[in-house]
Amino acid sequence: MYLETINSPADVKKLSLEQLPVLAEEMRHALLLRASRHGGHFGPNFGMVEATIALHYVFDSPKDKIIFDVSHQSYPHKMLTGRKDAYLYPEHYDDVSGYSNPRESEHDFFTVGHTSTSVSLACGMAKARDLKGERGNVIAVIGDGSLSGGEALEALDFAAELHGNFIIVVNDNDMSIAENHGGLYQNLKLLRETRGQAECNFFRAMGLDYVFVGDGNDTSELISAFRRVKDSMHPVVVHICTLKGKGYAPAEQHKEEWHYCAPFDIETGKPLYEDDSEDYSSVTADYLLKKMQQDKSVVAITSATPTVLGFTADKRAEAGPQFVDVGIAEENAVALASGIAANGGKPVYGVYSTFVQRTFDQVSQDLCINNSPATIVTFWGSVYGMNDVTHLGLQDIPMLSNIPNLVYLAPTTKEEYLAMLDWSIEQTEHPVAIKLPGGPMISDGRQVTKDFGRLNRYEVTQQGSRVAVIGLGTFYGLGRQAAALIAEHIGVQPTVINPYYITGLDEALLEELKREHEVVITLEDGILDGGFGEKIARFYGASAIKTLNYGLKKEFLDRYDVDEVLRENHLTAEQIAADVVALL
Amino acid sequence: MYLETINSPADVKKLSLEQLPVLAEEMRHALLLRASRHGGHFGPNFGMVEATIALHYVFDSPKDKIIFDVSHQSYPHKMLTGRKDAYLYPEHYDDVSGYSNPRESEHDFFTVGHTSTSVSLACGMAKARDLKGERGNVIAVIGDGSLSGGEALEALDFAAELHGNFIIVVNDNDMSIAENHGGLYQNLKLLRETRGQAECNFFRAMGLDYVFVGDGNDTSELISAFRRVKDSMHPVVVHICTLKGKGYAPAEQHKEEWHYCAPFDIETGKPLYEDDSEDYSSVTADYLLKKMQQDKSVVAITSATPTVLGFTADKRAEAGPQFVDVGIAEENAVALASGIAANGGKPVYGVYSTFVQRTFDQVSQDLCINNSPATIVTFWGSVYGMNDVTHLGLQDIPMLSNIPNLVYLAPTTKEEYLAMLDWSIEQTEHPVAIKLPGGPMISDGRQVTKDFGRLNRYEVTQQGSRVAVIGLGTFYGLGRQAAALIAEHIGVQPTVINPYYITGLDEALLEELKREHEVVITLEDGILDGGFGEKIARFYGASAIKTLNYGLKKEFLDRYDVDEVLRENHLTAEQIAADVVALL
């Protein structure tokens, strides 16, 4: 097996042109086995095997620097840069992260996991090279889906200003995570159909030179194109057409489903563990589809991740023009929602917590200054969410909750969520965001009659004294548990509060607590800095009330064990109870 | 005078084609007089007079909806939509804001002041119209400079997905605030030179139909183009070529200087009040130019506002390739800086506080996860900064300071700033941001020898007891004043602390304060929510120390009086002293 002999790109270069397709097959086989047992990004990696071989055959990494966008497609690169064991041997599967990672290899330059950043980062590498008077190729590798992101488009425009070597490999598999959206994809189609000959060329219109590779899964064709641009002294795009999921029939046929996979049976392509239980995604889609039928002005918006909103292809078809996928373009999603709301529509934008960060200015300026009554739902903003450092959902409270005018709500159950969502869609006064709780969805069947339009009214769910526990969102249940333990210890029932509102204090209630309480504790599912608890601490700063804030430390966690992180942050009921008892 | 008779767009329509250029001259005359006395955006408005007349001549606002990007160019629109008095009569000059404003008129749909938002917002208006089955034109008006912003590019891509009427007027005056940067401007040049005939067309490559207007200051030509696209049932770009500053010779010749103006003498174009005193902008440029000579890897970056960094055209020429203007593209600026730093360069990105908001995800992902040692300097992040609701600098502490790994510093003097800047440029461990103080620059000549690499070490500048005053950045001086008043009242000198670090607590010092102090107060120049003081309140939450946090309430202020806002937020030395004395 060639792959077993590849310890660095130098070993790739030792192979003959004829041996490279064999290497590609070996790599695909290893990728398939690993994916079937371990899960991970599938389609992007299968499409990029040949291009990665060709890159390392032609260029001299790490002197030449290859920067992978989003790095969903970096597994083949890892296999060829000293990390093959993590793809060949199950006991080493977890030796590597799912993204490019400078701690793993000198061939990785950035820890990357959000899309559309590669061209910009690579422009910086090239600029530093030029300032220092050094040489070498700088190569950004970006998928067609990532091109629609503002950061990528800004950088494509800027790239033409570089006066030295700069190569952008556009990996065009005619797919984002789901299908592509946007006019620029009409141009990519035209370029594919004319084999790059069309005069109207998006990349040339951005001031860049352009090379077309029709079969981006043909190592020879790729190598000849890369040799043509190697050491060129101006910015150039190499547009390669690849097949997402190439080499595994189910993935070639069902590209969206096979963007990412959980462990599966290779014969059938069926996942090993199926979970058809209701979750916040399916609940959201079911609710919205019903709502859409009753009201044609209700519209769901996604930025290239429709299934987080529960909108699988069939449900998107059902929603018709009432479902909008803007592509990877979170800024446009929020501003679009503001425009829709300002003109009497009822938009709901569903987005992963980790990606809502891409829209701070749009939330502040386009949405909140204008008080447009749009709804944002943040998914997976939780310590129980994705745990790669680039995909943490621990920042949305400090990011969103300090923006004026926004009403940011934290439900603790399905019933509370749907009541909030319905209220938000029907009201016309406020921009609203809803932070879905992490962990398994809780449904208690309780009818929620609360009027969320009376802002910042917390709910006392258990009246007690001495200690008050304010448990936000995910951690409301943990708060109840801690309260029960505290009661056991001190013989007095603590007060328990579901605050609902992240963006405002119930000052009357907090004031009232002063009478019968000595300690107020807060719990929130996110970093403490800039978060919810600190606002309570500020409120009580000049009073006799003592406060303890529970949440996560400000740090970039990576591939963590949830229970360990919870313990380290004193986020178990036992630890909390012990802290409180010690303080009393 | 025709202008005096124009109370709504209907009155514009009553004029003959021949009368329109006369109206344009009257409008320009009024604009000139007002600008000379009142200041404001100059060049963009002078260039857009004819196009605005033509828009209101052809379309039916407010049924047809015109959305102005950044709205630097919205004065002519205001003149024709019932607000002429604010341009004709000095006593009414302040009746209108400098930006589009729905509170002023039904012809304004959004409060806008950041660039690159119009296409997205207008897409939303069009989408809502289509969902509701309504009719009418939706028109986004965007300048060439704003096209480079990610939000605009995302929306241009998305616009092609709209299936109904949608018109994008691209006002191409071949200028951003300074000159344009980026490859797309080569294409605009090609389109101008070929009178829109070039096959390679950026807008067509984005899937949009395209109409070219060679003289965008000719009402007849404009009217005929607008009539052509009115009620069209697909997205179309009308590319109009205008002259920035048209009609006033100094502004036509010096377009960058005349983007915005302070009151000036019409005869000479000279400002009425000259201020050549040193400020943080000039100090920054002087320092960086010297540094650049010593070290070729030092590079200053701006996103289209070079003068905030002090880099006037002559200084940009002096810096050569060590000065980079990325155009309006804040996301690219931060990621570029990260790339430069990762490859051994020493980048300094200078940006207004209000625009740093556009880069949350880049600061978090591209910069801080990667710990790239780049420097960001935030200007005008202060209650003393710009006071339009869209340009507030009161949010940068909550936005930046809660991102892990970032070291955010708050100097109080020129000397502290330069010491921090020098440290930041030379160190290789941390991403660093520096928050410049507001108000007049303080220079005390003190040599700053502090090692900023020993993170989160605050400085006790006055040792006292009972009360400790932690005065951050701008408000350090206010803290000293308050401390002096408190000493008068209680006969004991408070401790005064310059914390320097916004992003971390000096826990040893804070712990130490517990021994001899009862009250710790914090002062910060920004909104309190998610800010610096709350972290101190959290730290002391479980202790006997009482805390008071001073800063601004979370709200969108607009065109405020600084002294009034300070008073309302208890930010005078007298109020603070009174609060503290009452608490003791």
Short mmCIF file of C-alpha atoms in Angstrom, two decimals, chain B residues 245-394:
data_model
loop_
_atom_site.label_atom_id
_atom_site.label_comp_id
_atom_site.label_asym_id
_atom_site.label_seq_id
_atom_site.Cartn_x
_atom_site.Cartn_y
_atom_site.Cartn_z
CA GLY B 245 -18.73 66.68 -5.03
CA LYS B 246 -20.16 67.89 -8.33
CA GLY B 247 -20.77 71.61 -8.56
CA TYR B 248 -18.21 72.80 -6.02
CA ALA B 249 -14.72 72.98 -7.42
CA PRO B 250 -12.71 72.24 -4.25
CA ALA B 251 -14.84 69.16 -3.62
CA GLU B 252 -14.54 67.94 -7.20
CA GLN B 253 -10.76 68.27 -6.97
CA HIS B 254 -10.16 66.95 -3.47
CA LYS B 255 -12.73 64.21 -3.17
CA GLU B 256 -11.34 62.48 -0.09
CA GLU B 257 -11.09 65.65 1.98
CA TRP B 258 -14.60 66.66 0.93
CA HIS B 259 -16.33 63.38 1.70
CA TYR B 260 -17.36 65.03 4.93
CA CYS B 261 -16.81 68.65 5.90
CA ALA B 262 -16.82 70.91 8.92
CA PRO B 263 -18.06 74.49 8.50
CA PHE B 264 -15.98 76.28 5.86
CA ASP B 265 -15.57 79.47 3.85
CA ILE B 266 -17.33 79.03 0.52
CA GLU B 267 -14.93 81.32 -1.37
CA THR B 268 -11.77 79.52 -0.39
CA GLY B 269 -13.01 76.10 0.76
CA LYS B 270 -10.96 76.61 3.92
CA PRO B 271 -12.44 75.31 7.20
CA LEU B 272 -13.61 78.04 9.57
CA TYR B 273 -12.05 76.40 12.58
CA GLU B 274 -8.71 74.72 12.15
CA ASP B 275 -7.38 72.36 14.74
CA ASP B 276 -3.83 71.32 14.11
CA SER B 277 -3.28 70.02 17.60
CA GLU B 278 -1.92 66.57 18.09
CA ASP B 279 -4.51 63.85 18.52
CA TYR B 280 -4.55 60.06 18.70
CA SER B 281 -4.73 59.85 14.91
CA SER B 282 -1.66 61.96 14.21
CA VAL B 283 0.24 60.37 17.08
CA THR B 284 -0.50 56.93 15.67
CA ALA B 285 0.66 57.79 12.17
CA ASP B 286 3.84 59.47 13.43
CA TYR B 287 4.70 56.51 15.61
CA LEU B 288 3.94 53.93 12.93
CA LEU B 289 5.84 55.71 10.18
CA LYS B 290 8.95 55.72 12.35
CA LYS B 291 8.41 52.10 13.28
CA MET B 292 7.95 51.13 9.64
CA GLN B 293 11.31 52.59 8.72
CA GLN B 294 13.00 50.48 11.37
CA ASP B 295 11.05 47.34 10.57
CA LYS B 296 9.79 46.43 7.13
CA SER B 297 7.35 43.88 8.55
CA VAL B 298 5.27 46.54 10.31
CA VAL B 299 2.13 47.26 8.33
CA ALA B 300 -0.84 49.53 9.04
CA ILE B 301 -4.28 48.45 7.87
CA THR B 302 -7.40 50.51 7.39
CA SER B 303 -10.83 49.62 6.09
CA ALA B 304 -11.48 52.73 3.99
CA THR B 305 -10.92 55.28 6.74
CA PRO B 306 -7.17 55.91 6.53
CA THR B 307 -7.24 59.26 8.26
CA VAL B 308 -8.54 57.86 11.54
CA LEU B 309 -5.12 56.22 11.70
CA GLY B 310 -3.61 59.57 10.76
CA PHE B 311 -2.61 58.34 7.33
CA THR B 312 -3.37 61.22 5.03
CA ALA B 313 -2.51 60.74 1.35
CA ASP B 314 1.09 61.95 1.78
CA LYS B 315 1.68 59.62 4.71
CA ARG B 316 0.19 56.70 2.81
CA ALA B 317 2.64 57.41 0.01
CA GLU B 318 5.48 57.50 2.53
CA ALA B 319 4.44 54.12 3.97
CA GLY B 320 4.17 52.54 0.53
CA PRO B 321 3.42 48.81 0.73
CA GLN B 322 3.46 49.07 4.54
CA PHE B 323 0.08 50.74 4.42
CA VAL B 324 -2.91 48.70 3.29
CA ASP B 325 -6.39 50.02 2.65
CA VAL B 326 -8.69 47.05 2.16
CA GLY B 327 -11.65 49.28 1.29
CA ILE B 328 -14.89 48.96 3.20
CA ALA B 329 -14.21 45.36 4.24
CA GLU B 330 -13.71 45.14 7.99
CA GLU B 331 -13.93 41.36 8.03
CA ASN B 332 -11.13 41.05 5.53
CA ALA B 333 -9.10 43.60 7.50
CA VAL B 334 -9.10 41.48 10.66
CA ALA B 335 -8.53 38.13 8.96
CA LEU B 336 -5.80 39.71 6.83
CA ALA B 337 -4.14 41.00 9.98
CA SER B 338 -4.30 37.53 11.47
CA GLY B 339 -2.71 36.06 8.35
CA ILE B 340 0.04 38.65 8.35
CA ALA B 341 0.79 38.07 12.03
CA ALA B 342 0.74 34.29 11.60
CA ASN B 343 3.40 34.64 8.93
CA GLY B 344 5.68 36.88 10.96
CA GLY B 345 4.46 40.33 9.98
CA LYS B 346 3.44 43.02 12.46
CA PRO B 347 0.02 44.36 11.53
CA VAL B 348 -1.83 47.24 13.19
CA TYR B 349 -5.46 47.62 12.19
CA GLY B 350 -6.99 50.96 13.15
CA VAL B 351 -10.77 51.14 13.16
CA TYR B 352 -13.59 53.21 14.57
CA SER B 353 -15.26 51.55 17.54
CA THR B 354 -18.60 51.60 15.74
CA PHE B 355 -17.19 49.61 12.83
CA VAL B 356 -15.20 47.04 14.81
CA GLN B 357 -18.66 45.49 15.43
CA ARG B 358 -18.56 44.29 11.86
CA THR B 359 -15.83 41.80 12.71
CA PHE B 360 -16.96 39.84 15.73
CA ASP B 361 -16.51 36.45 14.11
CA GLN B 362 -13.17 37.35 12.56
CA VAL B 363 -11.80 38.59 15.87
CA SER B 364 -13.00 35.43 17.58
CA GLN B 365 -12.21 32.79 14.95
CA ASP B 366 -9.50 34.10 12.66
CA LEU B 367 -7.61 36.08 15.25
CA CYS B 368 -8.18 34.84 18.80
CA ILE B 369 -8.58 31.09 18.37
CA ASN B 370 -5.33 31.28 16.43
CA ASN B 371 -3.70 33.59 18.95
CA SER B 372 -2.26 35.65 16.10
CA PRO B 373 -0.25 38.54 17.53
CA ALA B 374 -1.97 41.29 15.57
CA THR B 375 -2.94 44.67 16.99
CA ILE B 376 -6.31 46.37 16.66
CA VAL B 377 -6.67 49.98 17.74
CA THR B 378 -10.24 51.17 18.31
CA PHE B 379 -10.84 54.89 17.88
CA TRP B 380 -13.72 56.99 19.14
CA GLY B 381 -15.13 54.29 21.37
CA SER B 382 -16.41 56.83 23.82
CA VAL B 383 -19.37 58.81 24.97
CA TYR B 384 -17.31 61.72 23.61
CA GLY B 385 -17.24 60.10 20.15
CA MET B 386 -19.75 60.31 17.32
CA ASN B 387 -23.26 60.69 18.67
CA ASP B 388 -25.51 59.56 15.83
CA VAL B 389 -27.36 56.40 16.77
CA THR B 390 -25.69 54.50 13.96
CA HIS B 391 -22.19 55.61 14.94
CA LEU B 392 -22.10 55.14 18.70
CA GLY B 393 -18.84 53.87 20.17
CA LEU B 394 -20.35 52.49 23.37
#
